[in-house]
Short mmCIF file of C-alpha atoms and ligand atoms in Angstrom, two decimals:
data_model
loop_
_atom_site.label_atom_id
_atom_site.label_comp_id
_atom_site.label_asym_id
_atom_site.label_seq_id
_atom_site.Cartn_x
_atom_site.Cartn_y
_atom_site.Cartn_z
CA MET A 1 62.37 105.05 69.77
CA LYS A 2 64.43 104.42 72.92
CA LYS A 3 65.46 106.96 75.51
CA ILE A 4 68.98 107.23 76.85
CA ASP A 5 69.43 106.11 80.48
CA VAL A 6 71.96 107.84 82.67
CA VAL A 7 74.32 106.80 85.49
CA LEU A 8 75.98 109.63 87.36
CA GLY A 9 77.53 110.52 90.73
CA LEU A 10 75.56 112.62 93.22
CA GLN A 11 78.39 113.55 95.60
CA TRP A 12 81.98 114.71 95.05
CA GLY A 13 82.97 111.88 92.69
CA ASP A 14 84.26 108.33 93.30
CA GLU A 15 80.80 107.08 94.23
CA GLY A 16 81.36 103.81 92.32
CA LYS A 17 80.17 104.76 88.84
CA GLY A 18 82.63 102.41 87.12
CA LYS A 19 81.38 99.37 89.02
CA VAL A 20 77.72 100.21 88.43
CA VAL A 21 78.20 100.77 84.69
CA ASP A 22 80.11 97.48 84.42
CA VAL A 23 77.26 95.70 86.24
CA LEU A 24 74.52 97.31 84.12
CA THR A 25 76.23 96.99 80.72
CA PRO A 26 74.68 93.58 79.87
CA ASP A 27 71.31 95.42 79.76
CA TYR A 28 72.64 97.94 77.24
CA LYS A 29 74.36 97.81 73.88
CA VAL A 30 76.05 101.21 73.94
CA ILE A 31 77.86 102.95 76.81
CA ALA A 32 78.77 106.61 76.27
CA ARG A 33 80.88 108.95 78.39
CA PHE A 34 79.54 112.51 78.15
CA GLN A 35 81.99 114.76 80.00
CA GLY A 36 85.20 114.96 82.00
CA GLY A 37 88.44 113.34 80.98
CA PRO A 38 91.42 111.61 82.56
CA ASN A 39 90.70 113.35 85.88
CA ALA A 40 88.22 110.48 86.31
CA GLY A 41 89.26 107.12 87.73
CA HIS A 42 86.56 104.46 87.46
CA SER A 43 87.39 101.15 89.15
CA LEU A 44 86.06 97.77 88.04
CA VAL A 45 86.73 94.50 89.85
CA PHE A 46 86.02 91.08 88.33
CA ASP A 47 87.73 87.67 88.02
CA GLY A 48 89.85 88.64 91.00
CA GLU A 49 91.40 91.55 89.09
CA GLY A 50 91.00 95.30 89.33
CA PHE A 51 91.03 97.88 86.52
CA VAL A 52 90.95 101.65 86.60
CA LEU A 53 89.49 103.42 83.56
CA HIS A 54 90.03 107.13 82.94
CA THR A 55 88.61 107.99 79.54
CA VAL A 56 87.24 104.71 78.16
CA PRO A 57 83.60 103.94 79.12
CA SER A 58 83.19 101.27 81.79
CA GLY A 59 81.29 98.91 79.46
CA ILE A 60 84.48 98.03 77.58
CA PHE A 61 85.06 94.61 79.19
CA ARG A 62 81.60 93.31 78.34
CA GLU A 63 81.21 91.26 75.18
CA ASP A 64 79.48 92.95 72.22
CA SER A 65 79.34 96.35 73.91
CA VAL A 66 79.92 99.54 71.93
CA ASN A 67 81.74 102.25 73.89
CA VAL A 68 81.55 105.87 72.82
CA ILE A 69 83.72 108.73 74.02
CA GLY A 70 81.35 111.64 73.49
CA ASN A 71 81.93 115.20 72.31
CA GLY A 72 81.77 116.55 75.88
CA VAL A 73 84.86 114.58 76.92
CA VAL A 74 88.41 115.96 76.83
CA ILE A 75 91.10 113.50 75.74
CA ASP A 76 94.79 113.18 76.50
CA PRO A 77 96.02 110.79 73.77
CA VAL A 78 98.93 109.57 75.94
CA ILE A 79 96.68 108.57 78.83
CA LEU A 80 94.05 107.14 76.50
CA MET A 81 96.54 104.96 74.60
CA ASP A 82 98.14 103.71 77.86
CA GLU A 83 94.67 102.80 79.04
CA ILE A 84 93.79 101.05 75.78
CA ARG A 85 97.00 98.99 75.92
CA ALA A 86 96.18 97.86 79.47
CA ILE A 87 92.60 96.94 78.48
CA GLU A 88 93.78 95.03 75.41
CA GLN A 89 96.14 92.91 77.52
CA LYS A 90 93.08 91.58 79.30
CA ALA A 91 90.34 91.82 76.69
CA GLY A 92 92.12 91.55 73.32
CA ASP A 93 91.77 94.03 70.46
CA ILE A 94 89.12 96.70 71.16
CA THR A 95 89.44 98.64 67.89
CA ASP A 96 85.87 97.77 66.92
CA LYS A 97 84.41 98.39 70.38
CA LEU A 98 85.55 101.96 70.92
CA LEU A 99 84.25 104.97 69.00
CA ILE A 100 85.53 108.49 69.55
CA SER A 101 83.68 111.71 68.81
CA LYS A 102 85.36 114.01 66.31
CA ARG A 103 84.11 116.88 68.46
CA ALA A 104 85.87 115.77 71.66
CA HIS A 105 88.62 118.23 72.60
CA LEU A 106 92.31 117.36 72.88
CA ILE A 107 94.36 117.95 76.01
CA LEU A 108 97.75 119.22 74.81
CA PRO A 109 100.97 118.76 76.82
CA THR A 110 100.92 122.52 77.39
CA HIS A 111 97.39 122.32 78.86
CA ARG A 112 98.85 120.08 81.55
CA MET A 113 101.61 122.59 82.24
CA LEU A 114 99.10 125.45 82.44
CA ASP A 115 97.07 123.43 84.96
CA ALA A 116 100.17 122.82 87.09
CA ALA A 117 101.38 126.43 86.81
CA SER A 118 97.98 127.81 87.74
CA GLU A 119 97.64 125.51 90.76
CA ALA A 120 101.18 126.31 91.94
CA ALA A 121 100.45 130.04 91.66
CA LYS A 122 97.30 129.69 93.75
CA GLY A 123 99.30 128.34 96.70
CA LYS A 124 97.04 127.62 99.66
CA SER A 125 93.86 128.39 97.74
CA LYS A 126 94.60 125.74 95.09
CA ILE A 127 91.67 123.68 93.76
CA GLY A 128 93.45 120.39 94.32
CA SER A 129 93.18 119.60 90.61
CA THR A 130 94.25 116.20 89.33
CA LEU A 131 96.68 118.20 87.12
CA LYS A 132 95.55 116.44 83.95
CA GLY A 133 94.97 119.70 82.09
CA ILE A 134 91.20 119.59 82.41
CA GLY A 135 90.56 123.25 83.32
CA PRO A 136 92.82 124.78 80.63
CA THR A 137 91.38 122.46 77.95
CA TYR A 138 87.77 123.39 78.73
CA MET A 139 88.91 127.05 78.85
CA ASP A 140 90.20 126.71 75.30
CA LYS A 141 86.96 125.01 74.30
CA THR A 142 84.75 127.85 75.57
CA GLY A 143 87.34 130.39 74.42
CA ARG A 144 87.05 128.86 70.93
CA ASN A 145 90.73 128.02 70.63
CA GLY A 146 90.62 124.28 71.16
CA LEU A 147 91.78 121.40 68.99
CA ARG A 148 89.48 118.46 68.49
CA ILE A 149 89.85 114.78 67.62
CA GLY A 150 88.54 115.51 64.11
CA ASP A 151 91.41 117.96 63.58
CA LEU A 152 93.89 115.07 63.83
CA LEU A 153 92.85 114.10 60.30
CA SER A 154 93.54 117.56 58.85
CA PRO A 155 96.72 118.08 56.78
CA GLU A 156 96.98 121.35 58.72
CA PHE A 157 97.07 119.60 62.09
CA LEU A 158 100.70 120.32 62.97
CA ASN A 159 100.26 124.00 62.17
CA LEU A 160 97.16 124.19 64.31
CA TYR A 161 98.97 122.39 67.12
CA ASN A 162 101.98 124.69 66.97
CA ALA A 163 99.85 127.83 66.92
CA LEU A 164 97.99 126.77 70.06
CA LYS A 165 101.21 125.61 71.71
CA GLN A 166 102.82 129.01 71.06
CA LYS A 167 99.84 130.72 72.65
CA HIS A 168 100.21 128.48 75.70
CA LEU A 169 103.96 129.10 75.94
CA GLY A 170 103.19 132.83 76.04
CA MET A 171 100.74 132.25 78.87
CA LEU A 172 103.21 130.03 80.74
CA SER A 173 105.84 132.77 80.60
CA GLN A 174 103.57 134.82 82.88
CA TYR A 175 104.12 132.27 85.65
CA ASP A 176 107.18 131.60 87.74
CA PHE A 177 107.07 127.92 86.78
CA GLN A 178 109.73 125.52 85.50
CA TYR A 179 108.71 122.83 83.03
CA ASP A 180 109.93 120.66 80.18
CA ILE A 181 107.41 119.12 77.80
CA THR A 182 109.90 117.59 75.34
CA GLU A 183 109.45 113.98 76.40
CA TYR A 184 105.69 114.18 76.92
CA GLU A 185 105.23 115.92 73.59
CA GLN A 186 107.06 113.08 71.81
CA LYS A 187 104.83 110.52 73.49
CA TRP A 188 101.82 112.66 72.65
CA MET A 189 102.66 112.74 68.93
CA HIS A 190 103.13 108.95 68.91
CA ALA A 191 99.88 108.42 70.78
CA VAL A 192 98.00 110.61 68.31
CA GLU A 193 99.19 108.38 65.46
CA ASP A 194 98.25 105.21 67.38
CA LEU A 195 94.79 106.61 68.07
CA LYS A 196 94.06 106.80 64.35
CA ARG A 197 93.26 103.08 64.21
CA PHE A 198 90.00 103.92 66.02
CA ARG A 199 86.92 105.28 64.29
CA PHE A 200 86.43 109.02 64.76
CA ILE A 201 82.69 109.62 64.42
CA GLU A 202 79.91 112.18 64.54
CA SER A 203 78.80 110.64 67.83
CA GLU A 204 75.63 112.75 68.06
CA LEU A 205 74.38 111.19 64.80
CA VAL A 206 75.43 107.68 65.80
CA ILE A 207 73.81 107.84 69.24
CA ASN A 208 70.56 109.33 67.96
CA GLN A 209 70.47 106.61 65.29
CA TYR A 210 70.93 103.89 67.92
CA LEU A 211 68.03 105.36 69.91
CA ALA A 212 65.87 105.60 66.79
CA ASP A 213 66.63 101.92 66.13
CA ASP A 214 65.52 101.02 69.67
CA VAL A 215 69.04 100.12 70.79
CA PRO A 216 69.52 100.65 74.55
CA VAL A 217 72.13 103.31 75.35
CA LEU A 218 73.58 104.19 78.76
CA ALA A 219 75.31 107.50 79.47
CA GLU A 220 78.17 107.32 82.00
CA GLY A 221 79.02 110.39 84.03
CA ALA A 222 82.35 111.31 85.54
CA GLN A 223 83.04 113.26 88.74
CA GLY A 224 79.90 114.10 90.74
CA SER A 225 77.14 116.67 91.00
CA MET A 226 78.86 118.63 93.77
CA LEU A 227 81.83 119.11 91.40
CA ASP A 228 79.58 120.53 88.65
CA ILE A 229 80.93 123.78 87.17
CA ASP A 230 77.58 125.57 87.75
CA PHE A 231 76.06 123.96 90.83
CA GLY A 232 79.04 122.47 92.66
CA THR A 233 81.06 124.13 95.40
CA TYR A 234 82.62 126.68 93.02
CA PRO A 235 85.51 127.39 92.49
CA PHE A 236 86.42 124.00 94.00
CA VAL A 237 84.82 122.09 91.14
CA THR A 238 85.80 120.56 87.84
CA SER A 239 85.27 122.39 84.53
CA SER A 240 82.31 120.53 83.04
CA ASN A 241 78.60 119.94 83.67
CA THR A 242 78.58 116.66 85.54
CA MET A 243 74.78 116.55 85.82
CA THR A 244 72.03 115.15 83.58
CA ALA A 245 72.06 118.40 81.59
CA GLY A 246 75.61 117.48 80.56
CA VAL A 247 74.27 114.36 78.81
CA CYS A 248 72.39 116.60 76.36
CA THR A 249 75.36 118.81 75.50
CA GLY A 250 78.00 116.10 75.90
CA LEU A 251 76.34 113.59 73.58
CA GLY A 252 73.92 115.64 71.49
CA VAL A 253 70.78 114.05 72.90
CA ALA A 254 67.66 116.20 73.38
CA PRO A 255 66.27 116.61 76.93
CA ASN A 256 63.05 114.78 76.00
CA ARG A 257 65.14 111.77 74.95
CA VAL A 258 66.54 111.25 78.46
CA GLY A 259 65.04 108.21 80.20
CA LYS A 260 65.96 106.79 83.60
CA VAL A 261 68.41 108.80 85.67
CA MET A 262 70.27 106.56 88.11
CA GLY A 263 72.01 108.60 90.79
CA ILE A 264 74.85 106.97 92.72
CA PHE A 265 75.91 107.83 96.26
CA LYS A 266 78.12 106.23 98.89
CA ALA A 267 76.47 105.25 102.18
CA TYR A 268 78.77 107.95 103.60
CA CYS A 269 80.66 110.75 101.86
CA THR A 270 84.12 111.47 100.47
CA ARG A 271 85.90 114.25 98.67
CA VAL A 272 89.43 114.58 97.14
CA GLY A 273 91.01 117.97 96.70
CA SER A 274 90.09 121.27 98.34
CA GLY A 275 86.75 122.89 99.00
CA PRO A 276 83.66 122.80 101.22
CA PHE A 277 82.60 119.47 102.70
CA PRO A 278 80.09 120.14 105.50
CA THR A 279 80.02 116.62 106.99
CA GLU A 280 83.78 116.02 106.88
CA LEU A 281 85.15 114.18 109.93
CA PHE A 282 88.56 115.10 111.30
CA ASP A 283 88.49 112.48 114.03
CA GLU A 284 89.03 108.74 114.38
CA THR A 285 85.70 107.96 112.73
CA GLY A 286 86.91 109.74 109.58
CA GLU A 287 90.14 107.72 109.75
CA GLU A 288 88.13 104.51 110.09
CA LEU A 289 86.01 105.32 107.05
CA ARG A 290 89.17 105.99 105.03
CA ARG A 291 90.87 102.81 106.22
CA ILE A 292 87.92 100.44 105.82
CA GLY A 293 86.70 102.04 102.59
CA HIS A 294 90.25 102.20 101.10
CA GLU A 295 89.54 105.82 100.36
CA PHE A 296 92.55 106.76 98.27
CA GLY A 297 92.17 108.36 94.83
CA ALA A 298 92.01 105.98 91.83
CA THR A 299 93.73 108.58 89.63
CA THR A 300 96.15 110.38 91.97
CA GLY A 301 96.42 108.06 95.00
CA ARG A 302 95.65 111.00 97.31
CA PRO A 303 93.84 110.18 100.57
CA ARG A 304 90.16 111.06 100.26
CA ARG A 305 88.52 113.23 102.90
CA CYS A 306 85.74 111.26 104.62
CA GLY A 307 82.54 112.09 106.48
CA TRP A 308 78.92 111.11 107.07
CA LEU A 309 76.27 111.08 104.39
CA ASP A 310 74.97 114.58 103.64
CA LEU A 311 71.26 114.41 102.81
CA VAL A 312 71.04 118.15 102.22
CA ALA A 313 73.57 117.94 99.39
CA LEU A 314 72.07 114.65 98.19
CA LYS A 315 68.56 116.12 97.89
CA TYR A 316 69.97 119.09 95.99
CA ALA A 317 71.67 116.71 93.53
CA VAL A 318 68.55 114.54 93.20
CA MET A 319 66.48 117.61 92.34
CA MET A 320 68.78 119.00 89.68
CA ASN A 321 69.53 115.70 88.01
CA GLY A 322 65.92 114.54 87.92
CA VAL A 323 67.06 111.30 89.56
CA SER A 324 64.48 108.55 89.10
CA GLU A 325 66.29 105.90 91.12
CA LEU A 326 69.10 105.82 93.62
CA ILE A 327 72.04 103.44 93.93
CA MET A 328 73.78 103.16 97.30
CA MET A 329 77.41 102.02 97.29
CA LYS A 330 79.84 100.77 99.92
CA ALA A 331 77.20 99.89 102.51
CA ASP A 332 79.68 97.23 103.72
CA VAL A 333 82.12 99.93 104.83
CA LEU A 334 79.68 100.82 107.63
CA ASN A 335 79.53 97.18 108.86
CA CYS A 336 81.26 97.74 112.17
CA PHE A 337 80.04 101.19 113.17
CA LYS A 338 77.88 101.18 116.33
CA THR A 339 76.23 104.46 115.33
CA ILE A 340 75.75 105.93 111.88
CA LYS A 341 75.02 109.60 111.36
CA LEU A 342 73.40 111.42 108.52
CA ALA A 343 73.11 115.21 108.04
CA VAL A 344 69.47 116.27 107.67
CA ALA A 345 70.00 120.05 107.76
CA TYR A 346 72.68 122.70 108.28
CA GLU A 347 73.01 125.44 110.85
CA ILE A 348 74.31 128.70 109.46
CA GLY A 349 74.69 131.69 111.81
CA GLY A 350 72.28 130.11 114.32
CA GLN A 351 69.63 129.50 111.62
CA ARG A 352 68.53 126.05 110.49
CA VAL A 353 68.81 125.64 106.73
CA ASP A 354 67.46 122.60 104.89
CA TYR A 355 68.69 123.43 101.39
CA PHE A 356 72.19 123.54 99.88
CA PRO A 357 73.21 127.20 100.13
CA PHE A 358 75.53 129.43 98.08
CA GLU A 359 77.74 129.65 101.18
CA SER A 360 78.72 126.06 101.90
CA GLY A 361 82.09 126.67 103.54
CA GLU A 362 83.29 126.65 107.12
CA GLN A 363 80.31 128.55 108.55
CA VAL A 364 78.08 125.52 107.95
CA THR A 365 77.44 123.11 110.85
CA PRO A 366 75.59 119.92 109.97
CA VAL A 367 72.55 118.85 112.01
CA TYR A 368 72.73 115.07 112.38
CA LYS A 369 70.19 112.30 112.80
CA GLU A 370 71.64 109.15 114.37
CA PHE A 371 70.91 105.60 113.39
CA PRO A 372 71.99 102.43 115.20
CA GLY A 373 74.55 100.53 113.06
CA TRP A 374 73.96 96.94 111.93
CA ASP A 375 77.26 95.83 113.41
CA CYS A 376 77.59 92.69 111.27
CA ASP A 377 79.08 91.64 107.94
CA ILE A 378 76.71 92.15 104.98
CA CYS A 379 79.21 91.40 102.17
CA SER A 380 77.70 88.02 101.32
CA VAL A 381 74.06 89.21 101.31
CA ARG A 382 72.49 88.92 97.81
CA ASP A 383 68.82 89.45 98.65
CA TYR A 384 67.41 92.66 100.11
CA ALA A 385 65.19 90.67 102.50
CA ASP A 386 68.33 89.29 104.18
CA PHE A 387 69.69 92.69 105.18
CA PRO A 388 69.65 93.57 108.90
CA GLN A 389 66.68 95.75 109.90
CA GLN A 390 69.01 98.66 110.84
CA LEU A 391 70.26 98.87 107.25
CA LYS A 392 66.70 98.69 105.88
CA ASP A 393 65.71 101.55 108.22
CA TYR A 394 68.66 103.64 107.01
CA VAL A 395 67.66 102.99 103.38
CA SER A 396 63.96 103.74 104.05
CA PHE A 397 64.82 107.06 105.64
CA ILE A 398 66.92 108.08 102.62
CA GLU A 399 64.07 107.06 100.28
CA GLN A 400 61.54 109.01 102.32
CA GLU A 401 63.69 112.16 102.44
CA THR A 402 64.72 112.13 98.76
CA GLY A 403 61.44 110.80 97.36
CA CYS A 404 63.45 108.29 95.30
CA PRO A 405 63.62 104.51 95.55
CA VAL A 406 67.01 102.94 96.32
CA LYS A 407 67.06 100.26 93.60
CA ILE A 408 70.60 98.93 93.92
CA ILE A 409 72.82 98.43 96.97
CA SER A 410 76.49 97.55 96.64
CA VAL A 411 78.24 95.56 99.38
CA GLY A 412 81.77 95.11 98.01
CA PRO A 413 84.01 96.14 95.09
CA ASP A 414 83.46 93.01 92.97
CA ARG A 415 80.95 92.88 90.12
CA LYS A 416 79.08 90.16 92.01
CA GLU A 417 78.79 92.02 95.31
CA ILE A 418 75.56 93.81 94.51
CA ILE A 419 71.84 93.59 95.29
CA ILE A 420 69.35 94.72 92.65
CA ARG A 421 65.87 95.07 94.16
P1 LIG B 501 84.04 106.06 90.44
O1 LIG B 501 85.03 107.12 90.11
O2 LIG B 501 82.69 106.63 90.76
O3 LIG B 501 83.96 104.98 89.40
O4 LIG B 501 84.56 105.38 91.79
P2 LIG B 501 86.09 104.94 92.11
O5 LIG B 501 86.40 103.74 91.33
O6 LIG B 501 86.99 106.10 92.00
O7 LIG B 501 85.99 104.65 93.66
C1 LIG B 501 85.17 103.67 94.16
C2 LIG B 501 86.04 102.67 94.95
O8 LIG B 501 85.21 101.87 95.76
C3 LIG B 501 86.78 101.71 94.07
O9 LIG B 501 87.99 101.36 94.71
C4 LIG B 501 85.85 100.51 93.98
O10 LIG B 501 86.53 99.29 93.70
C5 LIG B 501 85.30 100.50 95.38
N1 LIG B 501 83.92 100.01 95.52
C6 LIG B 501 82.87 100.13 94.67
N2 LIG B 501 81.74 99.64 95.22
C7 LIG B 501 82.08 99.20 96.45
C8 LIG B 501 81.35 98.61 97.52
O11 LIG B 501 80.15 98.43 97.49
N3 LIG B 501 82.06 98.29 98.65
C9 LIG B 501 83.39 98.51 98.77
N4 LIG B 501 83.98 98.18 99.90
N5 LIG B 501 84.11 99.07 97.77
C10 LIG B 501 83.46 99.42 96.64
P1 LIG B 502 85.57 110.31 89.13
O1 LIG B 502 84.97 110.27 87.75
C1 LIG B 502 86.81 112.71 92.54
C2 LIG B 502 88.26 116.76 91.73
C3 LIG B 502 89.72 117.02 91.98
C4 LIG B 502 89.68 118.49 92.33
C5 LIG B 502 88.60 119.02 91.40
C6 LIG B 502 89.11 119.62 90.11
O2 LIG B 502 86.61 109.27 89.36
O3 LIG B 502 84.53 110.35 90.18
P2 LIG B 502 90.24 118.71 87.90
O4 LIG B 502 91.33 117.72 87.69
O5 LIG B 502 88.95 118.36 87.27
O6 LIG B 502 90.69 120.10 87.56
O7 LIG B 502 90.00 118.71 89.49
O8 LIG B 502 87.76 117.92 91.10
N1 LIG B 502 88.00 115.62 90.82
C7 LIG B 502 87.53 114.42 91.23
N2 LIG B 502 87.28 113.96 92.47
N3 LIG B 502 86.54 111.93 91.47
C8 LIG B 502 86.77 112.39 90.22
O9 LIG B 502 86.40 111.70 89.12
C9 LIG B 502 87.31 113.68 90.05
N4 LIG B 502 87.69 114.43 89.00
C10 LIG B 502 88.07 115.61 89.48
O10 LIG B 502 90.21 116.24 93.04
O11 LIG B 502 89.23 118.67 93.65
MG1 LIG B 503 86.95 107.78 90.71
#
């Protein structure tokens, strides 16, 4: 019996999960997304072309892969069908390669409006949501009002849809918010019909059967640990469990069936949207990171906030995910920095703190350790031995502090720009 391996982000999302899953897929048969929804934007680059996936697992372009959208995911049929059409232009028909859990919840057009109305009402204290309806959909899930993929097959579906829509319209009337869902709703109804060519499955049974048959399965996370609903920088988080625990609930796999946990981090740090970010840089160095790293959101195009690597937050994420190996992305972005900093502790009210605290807002000052930069181009390096010593020292320090080996280092966006040790 096989165990399920996991790839997930350890920071505030956009660590490079899409690229890593695409690179690792040849070692697996099945790739399964376990949470999140179209708030995610996972970029893949190969054959000189770039793709951004939102709901479809990042194994989809690899031959013979099976891609499962798990029960923990929330689905907007319009976005999913647009995505499928774009994939099929490149890869041909994917009807047999994509399986969708009957238990995955549906994002209704009115969920999107509720997200927008709620954010607008919050004004300055807004979350900075991607406005894809994620929060309201998970609210309906836990509130036991939601509609699921399996419901699409019910003769009662339209009645169920209208009942939930009416409830939402009542809620929307509480806000001072103008909206018109007519056009989106039409597209939504079309998309729902188009989606029916895919197999809707009991994904928990299918995945456990694959594992029982010794078929290798990889779970793909969305967002990052610091956006986790329980352990992230609440309320500036997303509405799902982005950590390893989410694999169990989002796919129906028991904790003792979890194998390797591969935690991804950038060699520095970024965040989109509002909320605490202790190592954020507001100076030219932050600008440089954004410019060189092309740090603009894959889903919303918003500029990402940039800063140095935060080891305090990273260690917290490693602990709670049970990370067994680390993957460091975008090392090449640091190529031309003379000095590289890394936060090893925080100072809060004059006290040194070496754990991630409940209060992670403005009162936190990072304590930095400085490293000399490598100051050369590493993009063409394919063997760890060929890295400059400064980069090896940076990596060794991270390994020593986290107690985890850094097994993969990425030096460019393309599939090929990667070193597996
Ligand atoms: P994800 O959400 O975790 O899949 O990450 P995103 O796709 O949102 O953001 C990662 C961005 O970095 C994408 O534009 C990738 O193409 C790019 N990228 C991934 N790995 C590397 C790398 O090693 N170096 C550089 N320069 N870019 C990378
Ligand atoms: P991937 O999978 C980065 C952020 C949003 C916002 C907060 C809540 O590409 O790493 P939501 O739409 O979930 O209500 O937004 O979470 N956020 C992400 N940031 N990468 C993502 O996904 C994100 N998904 C959500 O910017 O601050
Ligand atoms: Mg992303």
